[in-house]
Coordinates of C-alpha atoms in Angstrom, one line a residue:
X1 CA 0.0 -0.1 0.0
X2 CA 2.9 2.3 0.8
X3 CA 4.6 1.7 -2.4
X4 CA 1.3 2.6 -4.5
X5 CA 1.1 5.8 -2.6
X6 CA 4.8 6.5 -3.1
X7 CA 4.2 5.8 -6.9
X8 CA 1.2 7.8 -7.0
X9 CA 2.9 10.8 -5.4
X10 CA 5.9 10.4 -8.0
X11 CA 3.5 10.3 -10.9
X12 CA 1.6 13.3 -9.8
X13 CA 4.7 15.3 -9.3
X14 CA 6.0 14.4 -12.7
X15 CA 2.8 15.3 -14.4
X16 CA 2.9 18.6 -12.5
X17 CA 6.5 19.2 -13.9
X18 CA 5.3 18.4 -17.4
X19 CA 2.7 21.0 -17.2
X20 CA 5.0 23.6 -16.0
X21 CA 7.3 23.0 -18.7
X22 CA 4.6 22.7 -21.4
X23 CA 3.4 26.4 -20.2
X24 CA 6.7 28.0 -21.1
X25 CA 6.7 26.2 -24.5
X26 CA 5.3 27.8 -27.8
X27 CA 2.3 26.1 -29.2
X28 CA 2.1 25.0 -32.8
X29 CA -0.7 25.8 -35.1
X30 CA -3.2 22.9 -34.4
X31 CA -4.9 20.9 -37.1
X32 CA -8.1 18.9 -36.8
X33 CA -8.5 15.2 -37.1
X34 CA -9.5 13.9 -40.6
X35 CA -13.1 13.1 -39.7
X36 CA -14.0 16.7 -38.4
X37 CA -11.6 18.7 -41.0
X38 CA -14.4 19.8 -43.2
X39 CA -17.1 20.2 -40.6
X40 CA -18.8 23.6 -40.7
X41 CA -21.3 25.2 -38.3
X42 CA -24.6 26.6 -39.6
X43 CA -25.8 30.0 -38.6
X44 CA -28.5 28.5 -36.4
X45 CA -25.7 26.2 -34.6
X46 CA -23.8 29.5 -34.0
X47 CA -26.8 31.4 -32.6
X48 CA -27.4 28.4 -30.4
X49 CA -24.2 27.8 -29.2
X50 CA -23.4 31.6 -28.7
X51 CA -20.5 31.4 -31.3
X52 CA -19.5 34.2 -33.5
X53 CA -21.4 34.3 -36.9
X54 CA -17.9 34.3 -38.8
X55 CA -17.6 30.5 -37.9
X56 CA -20.6 29.7 -39.9
X57 CA -18.3 30.3 -43.2
X58 CA -15.3 28.6 -42.0
X59 CA -14.3 24.9 -42.0
X60 CA -12.7 23.6 -38.9
X61 CA -9.3 23.5 -40.6
X62 CA -9.5 27.2 -40.9
X63 CA -10.2 28.0 -37.2
X64 CA -6.6 28.4 -36.5
X65 CA -5.6 30.3 -39.6
X66 CA -5.1 34.0 -38.7
X67 CA -5.7 35.3 -42.2
X68 CA -8.8 33.3 -42.8
X69 CA -10.1 34.4 -39.3
X70 CA -9.4 38.0 -40.2
X71 CA -10.6 38.1 -43.6
X72 CA -14.1 36.5 -42.6
X73 CA -14.5 39.1 -39.7
X74 CA -13.9 42.0 -42.2
X75 CA -16.4 40.2 -44.5
X76 CA -18.8 40.0 -41.8
X77 CA -18.5 43.2 -40.0
X78 CA -16.4 45.5 -42.1
X79 CA -14.4 48.1 -40.2
X80 CA -17.2 48.4 -37.3
X81 CA -15.0 46.2 -34.9
X82 CA -11.5 46.6 -33.8
X83 CA -8.7 44.1 -33.7
X84 CA -9.1 43.4 -29.8
X85 CA -12.8 42.9 -29.8
X86 CA -12.5 40.6 -32.9
X87 CA -9.8 38.4 -31.2
X88 CA -11.6 38.3 -27.9
X89 CA -14.9 37.1 -29.9
X90 CA -13.0 34.4 -31.7
X91 CA -11.2 33.1 -28.4
X92 CA -14.5 33.2 -26.5
X93 CA -16.2 31.5 -29.3
X94 CA -13.8 28.5 -29.3
X95 CA -13.9 28.3 -25.5
X96 CA -17.6 28.1 -25.8
X97 CA -17.6 25.4 -28.3
X98 CA -15.1 23.4 -26.2
X99 CA -17.4 23.5 -23.3
X100 CA -20.8 22.7 -25.3
X101 CA -19.3 20.0 -27.6
X102 CA -18.2 17.4 -25.0
X103 CA -20.1 14.7 -27.0
X104 CA -17.6 15.3 -29.9
X105 CA -14.1 14.7 -28.1
X106 CA -12.2 15.4 -31.3
X107 CA -14.0 18.7 -32.0
X108 CA -14.1 19.7 -28.5
X109 CA -10.3 19.0 -28.0
X110 CA -9.4 20.8 -31.3
X111 CA -11.4 24.0 -30.1
X112 CA -9.4 24.2 -26.9
X113 CA -6.0 23.9 -28.9
X114 CA -7.2 26.7 -31.2
X115 CA -8.1 29.0 -28.3
X116 CA -4.9 28.3 -26.6
X117 CA -2.8 28.7 -29.7
X118 CA -4.5 32.2 -30.7
X119 CA -4.0 33.6 -27.0
X120 CA -0.2 33.2 -27.4
X121 CA 1.5 36.7 -27.2
X122 CA 3.4 36.4 -30.4
X123 CA 0.2 35.2 -32.3
X124 CA -1.8 38.1 -30.8
X125 CA 0.8 40.6 -32.1
X126 CA 0.8 38.9 -35.5
X127 CA -3.0 39.1 -35.4
X128 CA -3.1 42.8 -34.7
X129 CA -0.6 43.6 -37.4
X130 CA -2.2 41.7 -40.0
X131 CA -5.7 43.0 -39.0
X132 CA -4.4 46.4 -39.2
X133 CA -3.1 45.7 -42.7
X134 CA -6.1 44.1 -44.0
X135 CA -8.4 46.7 -42.6
X136 CA -6.6 49.4 -44.5
X137 CA -7.0 47.5 -47.6
X138 CA -10.6 47.2 -47.1
X139 CA -11.0 50.8 -46.1
X140 CA -9.2 51.8 -49.4
X141 CA -11.3 49.8 -51.6
X142 CA -14.5 50.7 -50.0
X143 CA -13.7 54.5 -50.1
X144 CA -12.7 54.2 -54.1
X145 CA -16.0 52.2 -54.6
X146 CA -18.1 54.9 -52.7
X147 CA -16.3 57.9 -54.4
X148 CA -16.7 56.4 -57.9
X149 CA -20.4 55.6 -57.3
X150 CA -21.1 59.1 -56.0
X151 CA -18.9 61.0 -58.3
X152 CA -17.0 62.4 -55.2
X153 CA -13.4 62.4 -54.5
X154 CA -11.2 63.2 -51.4
X155 CA -8.2 65.6 -51.3
X156 CA -6.8 63.3 -48.6
X157 CA -7.4 59.7 -48.1
X158 CA -10.0 60.3 -45.5
X159 CA -11.7 63.7 -45.6
X160 CA -11.1 66.5 -48.0
X161 CA -12.9 66.7 -51.4
X162 CA -11.3 67.2 -54.6
X163 CA -12.0 66.7 -58.5
X164 CA -12.5 63.6 -60.5
X165 CA -8.5 62.9 -60.9
X166 CA -8.4 62.1 -57.1
X167 CA -6.6 58.8 -57.3
X168 CA -4.3 59.7 -60.0
X169 CA -3.3 63.0 -58.1
X170 CA -3.0 60.9 -54.7
X171 CA -0.5 58.7 -56.5
X172 CA 1.4 61.5 -58.4
X173 CA 1.0 64.6 -56.1
X174 CA 0.6 66.5 -59.4
X175 CA -1.9 69.0 -58.0
X176 CA -1.1 71.1 -54.9
X177 CA -4.0 72.6 -52.7
X178 CA -2.2 76.0 -53.5
X179 CA -2.7 75.7 -57.2
X180 CA -5.7 77.8 -58.3
X181 CA -8.4 76.9 -60.7
X182 CA -6.9 79.1 -63.5
X183 CA -3.5 77.4 -63.1
X184 CA -5.2 74.0 -63.3
X185 CA -6.9 74.9 -66.7
X186 CA -3.5 76.3 -68.0
X187 CA -1.6 73.1 -67.2
X188 CA -4.4 70.9 -68.7
X189 CA -4.2 73.1 -72.0
X190 CA -0.5 72.8 -72.3
X191 CA -0.7 69.2 -71.6
X192 CA -3.2 68.6 -74.4
X193 CA -1.1 70.8 -76.9
X194 CA 2.0 68.6 -76.0
X195 CA 0.0 65.2 -76.7
X196 CA -3.2 65.4 -78.2
X197 CA -3.5 61.8 -78.9
X198 CA -2.9 60.8 -75.4
X199 CA -5.3 63.0 -73.3
X200 CA -5.6 60.5 -70.4
X201 CA -1.7 60.8 -69.6
X202 CA 0.1 63.4 -67.7
X203 CA 3.5 63.3 -66.2
X204 CA 4.4 62.5 -62.6
X205 CA 5.8 65.4 -60.8
X206 CA 6.3 64.8 -57.1
X207 CA 9.7 65.9 -57.3
X208 CA 11.7 68.4 -59.5
X209 CA 12.0 65.8 -62.1
X210 CA 8.6 65.9 -64.0
X211 CA 9.2 63.1 -66.4
X212 CA 7.7 64.7 -69.6
X213 CA 8.8 61.9 -71.6
X214 CA 6.5 59.4 -70.1
X215 CA 3.9 59.4 -73.0
X216 CA 4.0 55.4 -73.7
X217 CA 2.5 52.8 -71.7
X218 CA 4.2 51.4 -68.7
X219 CA 3.9 48.4 -66.1
X220 CA 5.6 47.8 -62.9
X221 CA 7.8 44.6 -62.1
X222 CA 7.3 44.1 -58.5
X223 CA 9.0 41.6 -56.3
X224 CA 7.7 41.3 -52.7
X225 CA 10.0 38.4 -52.0
X226 CA 10.9 39.8 -48.5
X227 CA 7.6 41.0 -47.5
X228 CA 6.5 38.1 -45.5
X229 CA 9.9 36.8 -44.3
X230 CA 9.5 38.3 -40.7
X231 CA 7.1 38.8 -38.1
X232 CA 6.7 42.6 -37.2
X233 CA 7.6 43.3 -33.5
X234 CA 6.1 46.7 -32.8
X235 CA 8.9 47.4 -30.1
X236 CA 11.4 47.7 -33.0
X237 CA 9.2 50.3 -35.0
X238 CA 10.0 54.1 -35.2
X239 CA 7.7 55.7 -32.8
X240 CA 7.5 59.4 -32.0
X241 CA 5.2 60.1 -29.1
X242 CA 2.2 58.1 -29.7
X243 CA 2.7 57.9 -33.4
X244 CA 3.9 54.8 -35.1
X245 CA 6.0 56.5 -38.2
X246 CA 7.0 52.9 -39.5
X247 CA 3.4 51.7 -39.4
X248 CA 2.6 55.1 -41.4
X249 CA 5.2 54.5 -44.0
X250 CA 4.1 51.0 -44.6
X251 CA 0.4 52.2 -45.0
X252 CA 1.8 54.4 -47.7
X253 CA 3.2 51.5 -49.6
X254 CA 0.0 49.5 -49.1
X255 CA -2.3 52.3 -50.3
X256 CA -0.1 52.7 -53.3
X257 CA -0.4 49.0 -54.4
X258 CA -4.2 49.1 -53.6
X259 CA -4.9 52.3 -55.7
X260 CA -2.5 52.0 -58.5
X261 CA -4.2 51.9 -61.9
X262 CA -1.7 53.6 -64.4
X263 CA 1.9 53.1 -63.4
X264 CA 3.2 56.0 -65.5
X265 CA 1.3 58.4 -63.1
X266 CA 3.3 57.1 -60.1
X267 CA 5.3 59.7 -58.4
X268 CA 9.1 59.3 -57.2
X269 CA 7.8 59.2 -53.4
X270 CA 5.4 56.5 -54.2
X271 CA 8.0 54.3 -56.6
X272 CA 10.5 54.7 -53.6
X273 CA 8.0 53.5 -51.2
X274 CA 7.1 50.4 -53.4
X275 CA 10.9 49.7 -52.7
X276 CA 10.7 50.0 -49.0
X277 CA 12.4 53.5 -49.2
X278 CA 10.7 56.4 -47.8
X279 CA 11.8 60.0 -48.4
X280 CA 11.9 62.7 -45.8
X281 CA 12.5 66.4 -46.7
X282 CA 12.1 69.6 -44.7
X283 CA 9.6 70.5 -47.4
X284 CA 6.4 69.2 -46.9
X285 CA 5.3 68.6 -50.5
X286 CA 8.6 66.7 -51.2
X287 CA 8.5 64.4 -48.4
X288 CA 6.4 61.1 -47.8
X289 CA 5.4 62.7 -44.4
X290 CA 2.9 65.0 -46.4
X291 CA 0.6 61.8 -46.1
X292 CA 0.9 61.8 -42.2
X293 CA -0.4 65.4 -41.9
X294 CA 1.4 68.7 -41.1
X295 CA 1.9 68.3 -37.5
X296 CA 3.3 64.7 -37.7
X297 CA 5.6 66.1 -40.5
X298 CA 6.9 68.7 -38.1
X299 CA 7.3 66.1 -35.4
X300 CA 9.2 63.7 -37.9
X301 CA 11.7 66.4 -39.1
X302 CA 12.5 67.4 -35.7
X303 CA 13.2 63.8 -34.6
X304 CA 15.5 63.3 -37.6
X305 CA 19.2 64.6 -36.7
X306 CA 20.0 66.5 -39.9
X307 CA 22.8 68.6 -38.1
X308 CA 24.9 65.4 -37.4
X309 CA 28.4 65.4 -38.9
X310 CA 28.4 69.1 -39.9
X311 CA 31.8 70.9 -39.6
X312 CA 32.3 74.1 -37.5
X313 CA 31.3 77.3 -39.5
X314 CA 34.1 78.9 -41.6
X315 CA 36.3 81.7 -40.3
X316 CA 37.4 83.3 -43.5
X317 CA 35.9 81.7 -46.6
X318 CA 33.1 84.4 -46.9
X319 CA 35.6 87.2 -46.8
X320 CA 38.0 85.4 -49.4
X321 CA 34.9 84.8 -51.6
X322 CA 33.6 88.4 -51.3
X323 CA 37.2 89.6 -52.3
X324 CA 37.1 87.4 -55.5
X325 CA 33.7 88.9 -56.3
X326 CA 34.6 92.4 -55.6
X327 CA 37.8 92.3 -57.5
X328 CA 38.0 89.3 -59.6
X329 CA 41.4 88.2 -61.1
X330 CA 41.8 88.6 -64.8
X331 CA 44.0 85.8 -66.0
X332 CA 45.4 82.5 -64.8
X333 CA 48.5 84.0 -63.2
X334 CA 46.7 86.5 -61.0
X335 CA 44.0 83.9 -60.0
X336 CA 46.8 81.5 -58.9
X337 CA 48.5 84.4 -56.8
X338 CA 45.0 84.9 -55.1
X339 CA 44.5 81.4 -54.5
X340 CA 48.1 80.9 -53.0
X341 CA 47.4 83.6 -50.4
X342 CA 44.2 82.0 -49.5
X343 CA 45.9 78.6 -49.0
X344 CA 48.5 79.9 -46.8
X345 CA 46.0 81.6 -44.4
X346 CA 44.0 78.4 -44.3
X347 CA 47.0 76.3 -43.6
X348 CA 48.1 78.7 -40.5
X349 CA 44.6 78.0 -38.7
X350 CA 42.5 75.0 -37.9
X351 CA 39.1 75.3 -39.7
X352 CA 38.1 72.4 -41.9
X353 CA 35.8 74.4 -44.3
X354 CA 38.4 77.1 -44.8
X355 CA 41.1 74.6 -45.8
X356 CA 38.8 72.8 -48.1
X357 CA 37.6 76.2 -49.7
X358 CA 41.0 77.4 -50.2
X359 CA 42.1 74.1 -51.8
X360 CA 39.0 73.9 -54.0
X361 CA 39.5 77.6 -55.2
X362 CA 43.2 76.7 -56.4
X363 CA 41.3 74.3 -58.9
X364 CA 38.2 76.1 -59.5
X365 CA 39.0 79.9 -60.0
X366 CA 41.6 79.4 -62.7
X367 CA 39.0 77.3 -64.6
X368 CA 36.3 80.1 -64.0
X369 CA 38.9 82.6 -65.1
X370 CA 40.9 81.0 -67.9
X371 CA 38.5 78.3 -69.1
X372 CA 38.5 74.6 -68.6
X373 CA 40.7 71.8 -70.4
X374 CA 39.7 69.8 -73.2
X375 CA 36.5 67.7 -71.9
X376 CA 37.8 64.8 -74.0
X377 CA 40.8 64.2 -71.8
X378 CA 38.3 63.2 -68.7
X379 CA 37.3 59.7 -68.3
X380 CA 33.6 58.9 -67.7
X381 CA 32.5 56.9 -64.5
X382 CA 32.2 53.2 -65.2
X383 CA 31.5 51.9 -61.7
X384 CA 28.8 49.3 -60.8
X385 CA 27.6 48.4 -57.5
X386 CA 27.9 44.7 -56.4
X387 CA 28.6 43.8 -60.1
X388 CA 25.1 44.7 -60.7
X389 CA 24.9 46.5 -64.2
X390 CA 21.2 47.6 -63.2
X391 CA 22.8 49.7 -60.5
X392 CA 25.7 51.8 -62.2
X393 CA 26.2 55.1 -60.5
X394 CA 27.8 58.2 -62.3
X395 CA 30.3 58.3 -59.6
X396 CA 31.2 56.4 -56.4
X397 CA 33.4 56.4 -53.5
X398 CA 34.6 53.0 -52.1
X399 CA 37.7 51.6 -50.3
X400 CA 38.9 48.2 -49.5
X401 CA 40.0 46.7 -46.1
X402 CA 41.9 43.6 -46.6
X403 CA 40.0 42.1 -49.7
X404 CA 36.7 43.4 -48.7
X405 CA 35.4 46.4 -50.9
X406 CA 33.0 48.9 -49.3
X407 CA 31.0 51.4 -51.3
X408 CA 30.3 54.5 -49.0
X409 CA 29.1 57.1 -51.4
X410 CA 27.3 57.4 -54.8
X411 CA 26.3 60.4 -56.9
X412 CA 24.0 61.0 -59.9
X413 CA 24.6 63.8 -62.5
X414 CA 22.2 65.0 -65.0
X415 CA 21.8 68.2 -67.2
X416 CA 18.8 70.2 -66.1
X417 CA 17.2 70.0 -69.5
X418 CA 17.4 66.2 -69.5
X419 CA 14.3 64.2 -68.0
X420 CA 13.9 60.6 -67.2
X421 CA 11.2 58.9 -69.5
X422 CA 10.9 56.1 -67.0
X423 CA 12.6 56.1 -63.3
X424 CA 14.2 59.4 -62.3
X425 CA 17.8 59.8 -60.8
X426 CA 16.3 60.3 -57.4
X427 CA 14.8 56.8 -57.5
X428 CA 17.8 55.4 -59.0
X429 CA 19.9 57.1 -56.2
X430 CA 17.5 55.6 -53.6
X431 CA 17.9 52.1 -54.9
X432 CA 21.5 52.4 -54.8
X433 CA 21.7 53.6 -51.2
X434 CA 19.5 50.9 -50.1
X435 CA 21.7 48.2 -52.1
X436 CA 24.9 49.8 -50.4
X437 CA 23.2 49.8 -47.0
X438 CA 22.5 45.9 -47.3
X439 CA 25.8 45.3 -48.5
X440 CA 27.5 47.0 -45.6
X441 CA 25.4 45.2 -43.1
X442 CA 26.0 41.9 -44.9
X443 CA 29.9 42.7 -44.5
X444 CA 29.5 43.3 -40.7
X445 CA 29.3 47.1 -40.7
X446 CA 27.1 47.8 -37.3
X447 CA 24.3 50.3 -38.0
X448 CA 25.8 51.9 -41.1
X449 CA 24.6 55.4 -42.6
X450 CA 25.3 55.6 -46.4
X451 CA 25.5 59.0 -48.2
X452 CA 24.4 60.2 -51.8
X453 CA 24.7 63.1 -54.0
X454 CA 22.2 64.1 -56.8
X455 CA 23.0 66.8 -59.1
X456 CA 20.5 68.2 -61.7
X457 CA 21.9 71.1 -63.7
X458 CA 23.1 73.8 -61.2
X459 CA 21.3 72.3 -58.5
X460 CA 22.7 69.5 -56.0
X461 CA 21.1 67.7 -53.1
X462 CA 22.8 65.7 -50.5
X463 CA 20.9 62.4 -48.9
X464 CA 21.8 59.9 -46.3
X465 CA 20.0 56.7 -45.6
X466 CA 19.7 54.7 -42.5
X467 CA 17.5 51.9 -41.2
X468 CA 15.3 53.0 -38.1
X469 CA 12.9 49.8 -38.0
X470 CA 12.5 46.7 -40.0
X471 CA 12.1 47.2 -43.8
X472 CA 11.9 51.0 -43.5
X473 CA 14.8 52.5 -45.3
X474 CA 14.7 56.2 -44.3
X475 CA 16.4 58.3 -46.9
X476 CA 16.7 61.9 -45.6
X477 CA 17.4 65.0 -47.6
X478 CA 20.3 67.0 -45.8
X479 CA 20.5 69.8 -48.1
X480 CA 19.8 71.5 -51.4
X481 CA 22.7 73.8 -52.6
X482 CA 23.5 75.6 -55.9
X483 CA 26.7 75.1 -57.7
X484 CA 29.2 77.7 -58.2
X485 CA 29.5 78.4 -62.2
X486 CA 31.2 81.8 -62.4
X487 CA 33.4 84.0 -60.6
X488 CA 30.5 86.2 -59.4
X489 CA 29.0 83.2 -57.6
X490 CA 31.9 82.5 -55.5
X491 CA 30.1 83.3 -52.4
X492 CA 28.1 80.0 -52.9
X493 CA 31.5 78.1 -52.3
X494 CA 31.6 77.9 -48.5
X495 CA 28.0 76.4 -48.2
X496 CA 28.8 74.0 -51.0
X497 CA 31.9 72.7 -49.2
X498 CA 30.1 72.5 -45.8
X499 CA 27.5 70.3 -47.1
X500 CA 30.0 68.0 -48.9
X501 CA 32.2 67.9 -45.9
X502 CA 29.1 66.8 -43.8
X503 CA 28.5 63.7 -46.4
X504 CA 32.4 63.0 -46.1
X505 CA 32.1 62.9 -42.3
X506 CA 29.2 60.3 -42.7
X507 CA 31.5 58.3 -45.0
X508 CA 34.4 58.3 -42.4
X509 CA 32.4 57.2 -39.7
X510 CA 31.2 54.3 -41.8
X511 CA 34.8 53.4 -42.9
X512 CA 35.7 53.2 -39.2
X513 CA 33.0 50.9 -38.4
X514 CA 33.6 48.7 -41.5
X515 CA 37.3 48.7 -40.6
X516 CA 36.9 47.5 -37.1
X517 CA 34.4 44.9 -38.0
X518 CA 36.4 43.4 -40.9
X519 CA 39.7 43.4 -38.9
X520 CA 37.9 41.9 -35.9
X521 CA 36.4 39.1 -38.2
X522 CA 39.9 38.5 -39.5
X523 CA 41.6 38.2 -36.2
X524 CA 38.9 35.9 -34.6
X525 CA 37.9 34.1 -37.9
X526 CA 34.3 34.4 -37.0
X527 CA 31.7 36.3 -38.9
X528 CA 30.1 39.2 -36.8
X529 CA 26.4 39.0 -36.4
X530 CA 24.2 41.3 -38.4
X531 CA 23.5 44.5 -37.0
X532 CA 20.6 45.4 -37.5
X533 CA 19.6 41.9 -37.8
X534 CA 19.2 40.4 -41.5
X535 CA 15.5 40.0 -41.0
X536 CA 15.2 43.8 -40.9
X537 CA 16.5 44.2 -44.6
X538 CA 14.4 44.1 -47.5
X539 CA 15.1 42.7 -50.8
X540 CA 11.8 43.8 -52.2
X541 CA 12.2 45.8 -55.5
X542 CA 10.0 47.6 -57.7
X543 CA 10.9 49.0 -61.2
X544 CA 8.8 51.1 -63.6
X545 CA 9.3 49.6 -67.1
X546 CA 8.1 50.8 -70.6
X547 CA 5.8 48.3 -72.4
X548 CA 7.0 47.4 -75.7
X549 CA 4.6 48.6 -78.5
X550 CA 4.6 45.4 -80.4
X551 CA 4.0 43.4 -77.2
X552 CA 1.0 45.9 -76.3
X553 CA -0.4 45.5 -79.8
X554 CA -0.2 41.7 -79.5
X555 CA -2.1 41.8 -76.2
X556 CA -4.7 44.1 -77.4
X557 CA -5.1 41.8 -80.4
X558 CA -5.5 38.9 -78.0

């Protein structure tokens, strides 16, 4: 009798240990037994069992499928219920079925497993994320149907009203709220004169590059291979106050995919968003944050440290440049003499901007005064990124540690009169920066920041890119500067040099990080972990391509 009791005590303690251990494990998605796999509840059974009506349209095998549960819930209730209420209703219904279906042991057991599976923290987080994403798509589709049916449109995605071209304007940003009706009529007239046979086409214009050559038919090559590779953890998102900026960015991409009808009308901001690249600019109308609202835009710009890596203000550069403007040299010899004096003064003090300005003037001023050398003597850029001919910048800065090549700066140059018929140089630069970032992370550089330069005519812009949260590549415009083209514009030189030094300092910081990581890996013979994690990186790509006329003719014939 004592042995039996001892055995019973040992068994109960062992069982208790198992239950404790199992409470700390992650439950896998349950599957029903074959005999009840296709079972469905009727509406009458749902009412009698006090079960949510969404179960009347779902087979048992779908009761643990998060996507199916969300889709059916939105199909039943639209956007009238929130994620928490829907999740609680589902779990409560499963628990109710477990209690009231004791006569069917297989079905009751499966209901219990489903409720426990859905109550797990990581599944609940996944449920909330997918519910929010699917609800935005549902609201967008419903809004589009309503507006088309009533002949009304919104100036923003939710409230204000505008004209019949709302969806095209929302994607292209072609009409600002500041444009008057008279200006709109004038622009429409000019567009029709430019292409009478294609009245439904108008160029994308969200940035300075208006793409006036986009008059053919275009299509998008979209690869979303990385979109579902990770489960979002909202703790990693870019949060400002109570605003989830990362979520707002992803919403812009989802809205673009939902509303797109004519790829030729997509703006640069929208095309970049389809590549998980989000452009932030101090100017509201040139920033993706214009879709967030003015107040959020201000908070975002204030949160981004655009002053990092700036050099100290110059001490003598402005005086030198004004001296050149007031009393310009007349020939090569006099320009060299002036530059020599400036260079001597710069070397006698410690100021980075002054030193670079003096050094730059020794090259630039003689050219502005006496003319440039034969352009045929210069070599054109011929560099590619990662041996990928699709990404071939006009200029790149790279270095090599041991046998590892690291590209840290790229630049694109284009005459002012040259416009892209497909993707602009801004989009090209954004894709190159993203590729550079991924490459540096793959080579062990922790939290890199890559830099780029876009030069269009006499205007130049500097950009940096980092990754504040998973699959949100933040492309920040640091500055817009005017190039110095003649002696009377010499006063522009200190500002230009200061902005270029800022990009140089960003590059030097990356080089230090890359060198330390590569040398550490070489000495320890271990590959450093990705920082940020590789799951944060995006390989999603979207490219605007022109439809071949012969191919289009064949498709129309079919």
